[in-house]
DNA sequence: GAAAGCTGTATCATTGATAATACAATTAAC
DNA sequence: GTTAATTGTATTATCAATGATACAGCTTTC
């Protein structure tokens, strides 16, 4: 992403048009001189924005020929979290995903985590930072908080290999339900570095509170995902119900996955 | 958001810590001089970042006293889209939401929209841009594409008042199902202006393809949402199914909404 | 009320981004 | 090939962001 103010504005403006589909794939952009006039900036500034867009894979440039919108087919390998199948956990597309443990420690949780899990004042948690990758590229940055009393038997080696659900259930935890909230966040320097995205790019953010049969919080997950590599899909059906018509999540059995 | 490069970096770095909860609400930050040394920049640059964070509601500053993380209670009015109730459409929290029509026209759709809806080559669509607001503040920017043959009877007045589903069903369309995909995107100048957020901030992005009973696409929605005002919530239950344990969307009847 | 610590404000030198211009290299069309 | 349009590269001048420093004003603490 360009560092300067004007070039950044041009960058975002063009990115907006590309993302919204107003600039079609393979479509030729106006010349640099024309764009400079359109935006009211100099050609140098336009070039900075176009260079950055090209570097981030949105455009292809060729001397003499012009600048074109890169078709989406060039997009990196994708991972989809799908709620329409009975497997809302990670479904791998292509290859399996790999986990890497960045750090783990026992510490006091942030206040909002303690509240969400319903912890006693002063109670500690195991805080683990991990990434999930596909094809060698990290697509998510996960921070998990597990009450220390529950996490007792979970080693760093465990964290590097198995999903946390599995580890918890192996520890005798009866996982009952989870509540997720999806939002968006900017990539700060640390996360940007681990995910290999430019600082200040948009990430999908997902918070998940997992509870056991007794209603006690057993895990708080805070995940950040690269939007170009990760999608959250949902299917809905329109059903009659009582007085009016409503939407309802569609649940497709795994055996007959559509597409 | 700061325009310069270094101040922007400080801004994002602090925002990252606040969002992740590593800087607790009401917690006092190190002094400006200390922060300047930590980040290896001058105090002027730190101030720019802090000023911007304060202006965007993340910090409170008081001369003589210090700078503190603002508790989340000050957050603007929120809207939640909840999949755990039987109303995955918009559920209003507090007041109702208002619609404003920005523009509408009949035109050729972008290629990816035509493909998603399964349109004939050259077929036109009604393209409408709208915002939804709550308490006078816009929290979403919606662009909808409806095949022109279906949208025939839909006027601008209709678009300004009713949800599109209702209008379509009034036109005799039998809506059967929808497929949604959630992601994140940066706010470009246009959208940033209509949503009242700084350019380059992170937005939740939602694409929805609505199909009728015959499997034909009747609506393509591309929505951008302010993450501080809009959340997408989902509840899951852990169920035994066949060989192993799976996650499944929890569906709570409206009559007994939990919390 | 004195002291310490903090934010608010101002100044000036320095560094980096932007503008304006010119020209070279590449490509596509005729 | 020649032409026209395009991107790539370079130079210099101008303007905006940053750095360094100093000091004023507000808060809390003792």
XYZ file of C-alpha atoms (C1' of nucleotides) in Angstrom:
578
model
C 0.000 0.000 0.000
C 1.380 3.430 -0.843
C 2.738 5.451 2.046
C 1.763 8.915 0.864
C -1.635 10.493 1.265
C -2.621 11.241 -2.322
C -1.300 8.042 -3.818
C -3.115 6.159 -1.083
C -6.335 7.857 -2.020
C -5.941 6.870 -5.636
C -5.046 3.348 -4.573
C -8.172 2.950 -2.466
C -10.374 4.573 -5.053
C -9.268 2.188 -7.772
C -9.404 -0.771 -5.412
C -12.973 0.171 -4.568
C -13.945 0.088 -8.235
C -12.194 -3.203 -8.819
C -13.702 -4.884 -5.758
C -17.186 -3.677 -6.620
C -16.816 -5.040 -10.127
C -17.184 -1.646 -11.735
C -13.850 -2.300 -13.377
C -14.228 -5.642 -15.104
C -11.501 -8.273 -15.132
C -9.250 -7.971 -18.195
C -10.645 -4.496 -18.771
C -8.145 -1.898 -19.862
C -7.757 1.079 -17.585
C -7.434 4.635 -18.848
C -3.846 5.695 -19.441
C -1.781 7.017 -16.551
C -2.026 10.540 -17.910
C -5.808 10.291 -18.126
C -6.074 8.911 -14.595
C -3.828 11.679 -13.301
C -6.213 14.224 -14.766
C -9.291 12.371 -13.458
C -7.973 12.290 -9.911
C -6.394 15.730 -10.088
C -2.946 14.475 -9.198
C 0.325 14.098 -11.038
C 1.257 11.077 -13.078
C 3.955 10.098 -10.577
C 1.303 9.734 -7.905
C -0.935 7.649 -10.119
C 2.013 5.417 -10.863
C 2.662 4.790 -7.202
C -0.919 3.625 -6.752
C -0.875 1.465 -9.888
C 2.482 -0.037 -8.930
C 1.114 -0.988 -5.527
C -2.079 -2.437 -6.997
C -0.021 -4.458 -9.440
C 2.250 -5.672 -6.669
C -0.755 -6.792 -4.642
C -2.081 -8.731 -7.589
C -5.009 -6.577 -8.656
C -3.540 -5.300 -11.910
C -1.169 -6.355 -14.623
C 0.914 -3.732 -16.377
C 2.768 -3.940 -19.641
C 4.877 -1.203 -21.141
C 3.373 -0.025 -24.392
C 0.222 -2.061 -23.972
C -1.478 -0.689 -20.899
C -2.782 -1.619 -17.475
C -5.501 -4.209 -17.020
C -7.551 -5.621 -14.180
C -6.212 -9.040 -13.296
C -8.820 -11.809 -13.492
C -9.640 -13.372 -10.138
C -8.420 -16.757 -11.297
C -4.954 -15.680 -10.197
C -6.213 -15.540 -6.605
C -4.303 -17.633 -4.072
C -5.555 -20.965 -2.857
C -8.703 -20.558 -0.826
C -10.170 -21.982 2.332
C -13.891 -21.906 2.959
C -15.743 -22.186 6.228
C -19.135 -23.402 5.211
C -22.286 -23.397 7.322
C -24.399 -25.147 4.722
C -22.706 -28.455 5.248
C -22.698 -30.166 8.606
C -19.052 -29.258 9.036
C -18.816 -25.614 10.040
C -15.274 -26.222 11.151
C -12.589 -25.765 8.595
C -13.192 -27.556 5.357
C -10.078 -27.893 3.315
C -10.142 -27.009 -0.333
C -7.360 -28.749 -2.091
C -4.781 -29.650 0.513
C -4.959 -29.835 4.266
C -4.106 -26.837 6.377
C -1.081 -26.643 8.648
C -0.858 -25.141 12.142
C 2.077 -23.202 13.507
C 2.386 -22.199 17.137
C 3.723 -18.678 17.560
C 3.644 -18.460 21.339
C 1.882 -19.809 24.390
C 1.865 -18.688 28.000
C -0.229 -18.637 31.147
C -1.380 -15.142 32.060
C -4.222 -12.907 33.155
C -6.774 -12.580 30.339
C -8.008 -9.243 29.007
C -11.097 -8.085 30.813
C -13.520 -8.753 27.954
C -12.270 -12.327 27.651
C -12.675 -12.966 31.372
C -16.215 -11.617 31.177
C -17.110 -13.674 28.117
C -15.830 -16.887 29.698
C -17.327 -16.084 33.088
C -14.029 -16.444 34.947
C -13.416 -15.772 38.626
C -11.521 -12.545 39.341
C -7.809 -13.223 39.099
C -8.234 -16.539 37.320
C -5.520 -17.195 34.736
C -5.777 -18.556 31.203
C -3.526 -20.227 28.681
C -2.986 -17.734 25.863
C -1.826 -19.265 22.594
C -1.126 -17.550 19.304
C -1.187 -19.703 16.202
C -1.419 -19.433 12.444
C -3.123 -21.744 10.009
C -1.618 -22.066 6.573
C -2.492 -23.640 3.283
C 0.154 -24.371 0.711
C 2.765 -22.668 2.875
C 0.826 -19.379 3.118
C -0.749 -18.351 6.399
C -4.377 -17.364 5.984
C -5.370 -16.928 9.625
C -3.955 -15.612 12.887
C -5.623 -17.157 15.919
C -5.416 -16.182 19.566
C -7.054 -18.593 21.975
C -7.750 -18.255 25.677
C -8.422 -21.393 27.720
C -8.905 -21.321 31.519
C -5.667 -22.551 33.092
C -7.431 -25.217 35.141
C -8.709 -26.798 31.933
C -5.573 -26.285 29.848
C -3.388 -28.106 32.372
C -2.627 -31.091 30.196
C -2.204 -29.229 26.905
C 1.413 -28.944 25.773
C 2.963 -26.768 23.105
C 3.350 -29.858 20.953
C -0.393 -30.484 21.243
C -1.137 -26.899 20.258
C 1.052 -27.253 17.192
C -0.734 -30.320 15.928
C -4.392 -30.654 16.871
C -7.370 -28.298 16.767
C -8.211 -26.962 20.187
C -11.649 -28.624 20.262
C -10.083 -32.028 19.991
C -7.586 -31.287 22.738
C -10.291 -30.023 25.065
C -12.517 -33.032 24.488
C -9.547 -35.320 25.065
C -9.138 -33.518 28.399
C -12.630 -34.521 29.362
C -14.358 -31.261 28.517
C -17.904 -31.754 27.251
C -18.241 -29.066 24.608
C -21.866 -28.088 24.221
C -22.195 -24.952 22.143
C -20.424 -21.956 20.718
C -21.352 -18.408 19.886
C -19.550 -16.645 17.060
C -19.436 -13.036 16.037
C -18.017 -11.923 12.725
C -16.591 -8.510 12.010
C -13.752 -6.757 10.182
C -10.493 -5.246 11.386
C -7.370 -3.569 10.054
C -4.120 -5.478 9.910
C -1.677 -4.078 12.444
C 2.084 -4.435 11.946
C 2.412 -7.717 13.851
C -0.487 -9.546 12.276
C 0.311 -8.093 8.871
C 3.795 -9.556 9.090
C 2.665 -13.034 10.074
C -0.065 -13.131 7.437
C 2.075 -11.609 4.739
C -0.345 -8.811 3.922
C 0.323 -5.081 3.744
C -0.137 -3.151 6.980
C -3.536 -1.532 7.104
C -5.299 -4.026 4.867
C -8.728 -5.362 5.770
C -9.095 -8.663 7.597
C -12.089 -10.759 8.534
C -12.329 -10.990 12.299
C -14.111 -13.780 14.140
C -14.666 -14.082 17.890
C -15.888 -17.397 19.257
C -16.966 -18.288 22.773
C -17.144 -22.048 23.412
C -19.094 -23.348 26.398
C -19.362 -26.777 28.005
C -22.491 -28.637 29.019
C -22.603 -26.707 32.282
C -22.616 -23.390 30.455
C -19.097 -22.513 31.569
C -16.745 -20.901 29.076
C -13.945 -23.233 28.034
C -12.408 -21.368 25.116
C -12.322 -17.874 23.693
C -11.020 -17.621 20.152
C -10.115 -14.420 18.412
C -9.262 -15.039 14.773
C -8.113 -12.768 11.958
C -8.389 -14.055 8.392
C -7.073 -12.940 5.030
C -10.199 -12.117 3.005
C -8.539 -13.159 -0.247
C -7.860 -16.655 1.077
C -10.716 -17.284 3.469
C -14.454 -17.106 3.020
C -17.344 -17.682 5.345
C -20.260 -19.131 3.414
C -23.863 -19.573 4.486
C -26.917 -20.920 2.764
C -30.427 -19.857 3.667
C -33.825 -21.112 2.639
C -37.041 -19.129 2.570
C -39.674 -21.017 4.553
C -43.245 -20.462 5.594
C -43.534 -20.308 9.343
C -46.517 -19.182 11.324
C -47.795 -15.898 9.966
C -45.136 -14.870 7.450
C -42.185 -16.063 5.494
C -38.761 -16.244 7.119
C -35.190 -17.121 6.333
C -33.711 -20.214 7.855
C -30.167 -21.611 7.680
C -29.991 -24.416 5.157
C -28.335 -27.568 6.393
C -27.138 -29.844 3.685
C -26.095 -33.343 4.726
C -22.486 -34.045 3.899
C -23.289 -37.039 1.714
C -24.949 -34.897 -0.928
C -22.906 -31.718 -0.936
C -24.141 -29.514 -3.791
C -22.219 -27.144 -6.075
C -6.688 8.101 10.213
C -3.341 9.824 9.909
C -2.182 10.600 6.403
C 1.539 10.192 6.960
C 3.434 6.936 6.900
C 5.007 6.811 10.352
C 2.056 8.203 12.252
C -0.126 5.723 10.432
C 2.079 2.895 11.588
C 1.818 4.022 15.192
C -1.928 4.414 14.778
C -2.380 0.879 13.491
C -0.023 -0.579 16.040
C -1.914 0.932 18.955
C -5.254 0.080 17.379
C -4.108 -3.515 17.082
C -3.334 -3.659 20.793
C -6.623 -2.041 21.733
C -8.704 -4.294 19.482
C -6.955 -7.421 20.742
C -7.626 -6.367 24.320
C -3.952 -6.145 25.175
C -4.626 -2.575 26.212
C -7.491 -2.797 28.672
C -10.359 -0.310 28.717
C -9.712 2.574 31.114
C -6.062 1.601 31.187
C -3.603 4.478 31.140
C -1.199 4.538 28.237
C 2.482 5.341 28.600
C 3.236 9.039 28.181
C 3.692 10.502 24.738
C 7.416 10.817 25.282
C 7.651 7.165 26.309
C 5.603 6.023 23.301
C 7.784 8.123 21.003
C 10.834 6.293 22.300
C 9.129 2.878 22.101
C 8.185 3.366 18.467
C 11.388 5.155 17.551
C 9.579 8.232 16.268
C 9.216 11.809 17.466
C 6.573 12.949 19.900
C 4.826 14.970 17.187
C 4.231 11.778 15.241
C 2.905 9.942 18.277
C 0.547 12.826 18.906
C -0.887 12.607 15.424
C -1.670 8.933 15.973
C -3.148 9.526 19.418
C -5.200 12.464 18.185
C -6.628 10.326 15.409
C -7.386 7.448 17.783
C -9.105 9.852 20.138
C -11.095 11.364 17.279
C -12.252 7.903 16.206
C -13.395 7.162 19.719
C -10.748 4.685 20.859
C -9.023 6.939 23.375
C -9.782 9.774 25.714
C -7.125 12.379 26.381
C -6.907 14.921 29.146
C -4.211 17.515 29.541
C -2.289 16.872 32.715
C -3.946 13.558 33.384
C -3.021 11.282 30.515
C -4.435 9.166 27.714
C -6.725 6.245 28.420
C -8.430 3.512 26.438
C -12.084 4.371 26.073
C -14.446 1.686 27.382
C -16.534 0.068 24.664
C -19.739 1.277 26.255
C -19.295 4.476 24.283
C -19.744 2.493 21.079
C -22.477 3.699 18.741
C -25.835 2.038 18.513
C -25.527 -1.444 17.129
C -27.356 -3.643 14.700
C -27.028 -7.401 14.841
C -27.743 -9.918 12.148
C -28.381 -13.088 14.056
C -28.520 -16.625 12.682
C -29.504 -18.198 15.948
C -32.991 -16.821 15.790
C -35.294 -17.606 12.916
C -34.829 -14.105 11.567
C -31.536 -13.925 9.743
C -32.653 -10.744 8.114
C -32.001 -7.554 9.938
C -33.091 -7.538 13.538
C -33.350 -4.070 14.917
C -31.784 -3.305 18.243
C -33.476 -0.337 19.804
C -35.064 1.585 16.971
C -35.943 0.561 13.463
C -33.521 1.092 10.649
C -34.113 3.559 7.825
C -33.361 3.113 4.127
C -32.057 5.802 1.813
C -31.833 5.365 -1.947
C -28.611 6.782 -3.376
C -29.146 5.894 -7.017
C -30.874 3.430 -9.290
C -30.502 2.692 -12.962
C -30.848 -0.030 -15.569
C -27.509 -1.134 -16.971
C -25.259 -4.012 -17.923
C -24.115 -5.876 -14.797
C -20.478 -6.600 -13.969
C -19.403 -9.931 -15.341
C -19.232 -11.698 -11.960
C -22.778 -10.622 -11.160
C -24.094 -11.857 -14.493
C -22.389 -15.178 -13.890
C -23.691 -15.511 -10.329
C -27.249 -14.805 -11.413
C -26.989 -16.948 -14.520
C -28.050 -14.163 -16.882
C -28.188 -14.323 -20.666
C -25.373 -12.444 -22.440
C -26.366 -8.813 -22.806
C -29.210 -9.046 -20.299
C -29.612 -5.887 -18.224
C -30.205 -5.441 -14.514
C -31.572 -2.793 -12.211
C -28.640 -1.514 -10.170
C -29.603 0.237 -6.943
C -27.356 1.746 -4.295
C -28.839 2.216 -0.866
C -27.793 2.841 2.714
C -29.388 1.569 5.891
C -29.195 3.771 8.944
C -29.984 3.529 12.593
C -30.458 6.612 14.687
C -29.490 8.791 11.725
C -26.136 7.072 11.165
C -25.604 4.867 8.138
C -24.186 1.494 9.023
C -24.382 -0.243 5.664
C -23.917 0.500 1.981
C -25.837 -1.875 -0.249
C -25.626 -2.411 -3.976
C -28.290 -4.680 -5.441
C -28.624 -6.139 -8.908
C -32.014 -7.423 -10.052
C -32.654 -8.705 -13.589
C -34.503 -5.972 -15.476
C -37.325 -8.289 -16.524
C -38.098 -8.919 -12.844
C -37.529 -5.388 -11.598
C -40.010 -3.921 -14.067
C -42.561 -2.869 -11.495
C -40.146 -1.643 -8.849
C -40.009 2.136 -8.559
C -37.521 4.352 -6.775
C -40.137 5.011 -4.120
C -40.425 1.284 -3.505
C -36.651 0.970 -3.188
C -36.622 3.747 -0.619
C -39.161 2.095 1.595
C -39.303 -1.690 1.497
C -36.677 -4.426 1.702
C -35.984 -5.912 -1.685
C -37.264 -9.367 -0.729
C -40.677 -7.980 -0.036
C -40.743 -6.094 -3.322
C -39.714 -9.159 -5.272
C -42.301 -11.376 -3.637
C -44.942 -8.731 -4.298
C -43.896 -8.964 -7.956
C -44.706 -12.654 -7.912
C -41.175 -13.952 -7.491
C -41.046 -17.174 -5.478
C -37.876 -16.775 -3.447
C -36.467 -20.163 -2.541
C -32.966 -19.843 -1.191
C -29.942 -17.609 -0.829
C -26.223 -18.122 -0.626
C -24.129 -15.658 1.336
C -20.406 -15.111 1.522
C -18.816 -12.924 4.164
C -15.485 -11.182 3.822
C -13.732 -7.912 4.611
C -12.828 -4.921 2.469
C -11.263 -1.483 2.757
C -13.434 1.602 2.675
C -12.844 3.519 -0.551
C -13.495 7.263 -0.749
C -17.101 6.965 -1.916
C -18.262 4.377 0.568
C -16.249 5.984 3.352
C -18.073 9.253 2.751
C -21.549 7.727 2.794
C -20.834 5.628 5.882
C -19.027 8.406 7.707
C -15.887 6.396 8.352
C -12.286 7.314 7.564
C -11.009 6.276 4.156
C -9.118 3.036 4.364
C -10.887 1.650 7.400
C -12.005 -1.969 7.523
C -15.546 -2.928 6.559
C -17.459 -6.179 6.709
C -18.413 -7.247 3.221
C -21.315 -9.552 2.413
C -22.301 -10.943 -0.985
C -25.666 -12.603 -1.330
C -27.143 -14.479 -4.265
C -30.901 -15.012 -4.031
C -32.570 -17.640 -6.204
C -36.189 -18.454 -6.967
C -37.898 -21.840 -6.892
C -36.638 -22.554 -10.403
C -33.032 -21.959 -9.353
C -32.785 -18.731 -11.335
C -30.976 -15.801 -9.747
C -33.319 -12.968 -8.839
C -31.070 -10.722 -6.764
C -27.397 -10.128 -6.169
C -26.583 -8.066 -3.113
C -23.193 -6.633 -2.318
C -23.160 -5.041 1.115
C -20.520 -3.176 3.080
C -21.040 -2.735 6.823
C -19.414 -0.659 9.546
C -17.901 -3.212 11.923
C -18.432 -0.953 14.935
C -22.163 -0.794 14.282
C -22.964 -4.119 12.703
C -22.297 -7.647 13.845
C -23.028 -11.003 12.318
C -23.747 -13.520 15.065
C -24.031 -17.285 14.863
C -24.693 -19.962 17.417
C -23.468 -23.516 17.011
C -24.118 -26.697 18.936
C -21.833 -29.694 19.193
C -23.776 -32.787 18.203
C -23.071 -36.466 17.776
C -23.641 -37.527 14.205
C -22.589 -40.775 12.658
C -18.987 -41.522 13.467
C -17.766 -38.359 15.151
C -18.865 -35.109 16.696
C -19.749 -32.157 14.544
C -20.818 -28.561 14.807
C -24.306 -27.635 13.729
C -26.014 -24.235 13.506
C -28.251 -23.693 16.500
C -31.751 -22.560 15.657
C -33.599 -20.921 18.481
C -37.298 -20.278 17.960
C -38.182 -16.630 18.218
C -40.588 -17.124 21.094
C -37.814 -18.080 23.484
C -34.915 -15.915 22.414
C -32.026 -16.474 24.865
C -29.377 -14.072 26.146
C 1.126 25.081 47.374
C 5.000 22.773 45.525
C 6.486 19.155 42.676
C 6.106 15.802 39.218
C 4.049 14.180 35.220
C 1.284 14.784 31.663
C -0.997 16.964 27.396
C -1.323 21.221 24.441
C 1.143 24.526 21.434
C 4.768 26.716 18.851
C 9.078 27.045 16.124
C 12.427 25.721 12.801
C 15.432 22.412 10.330
C 15.161 18.159 7.787
C 13.402 14.547 5.308
C 10.237 12.540 2.145
C 6.229 12.879 -1.021
C 4.350 15.299 -4.870
C 4.288 18.052 -9.251
C 5.902 19.267 -13.718
C 8.468 18.063 -17.491
C 11.128 15.534 -20.675
C 12.486 11.504 -23.013
C 13.381 6.415 -23.615
C 11.404 1.703 -24.303
C 7.620 -1.225 -25.467
C 3.452 -2.580 -27.760
C -0.406 -2.617 -31.057
C -2.514 -1.027 -35.245
C -2.311 0.343 -39.801
C 8.081 0.115 -41.175
C 5.639 3.991 -39.326
C 2.655 5.900 -36.171
C 0.228 6.480 -32.013
C -0.469 5.185 -27.502
C 1.260 3.324 -23.612
C 4.411 2.301 -19.571
C 9.251 2.980 -17.705
C 12.837 6.277 -16.075
C 15.033 10.539 -14.802
C 15.486 15.461 -13.174
C 14.369 19.290 -10.622
C 11.288 22.332 -7.879
C 7.759 22.614 -4.475
C 5.083 21.324 -0.698
C 3.810 18.448 3.289
C 5.218 15.363 6.993
C 8.529 14.496 10.384
C 12.076 15.423 13.988
C 14.033 18.104 17.659
C 13.376 21.345 21.048
C 11.311 24.525 24.130
C 7.735 26.073 26.999
C 2.872 26.859 28.552
C -1.171 24.873 30.926
C -3.670 21.295 33.281
C -3.985 17.245 36.986
C -2.705 14.527 40.415
C 0.005 13.574 44.472
C 2.165 14.628 48.553
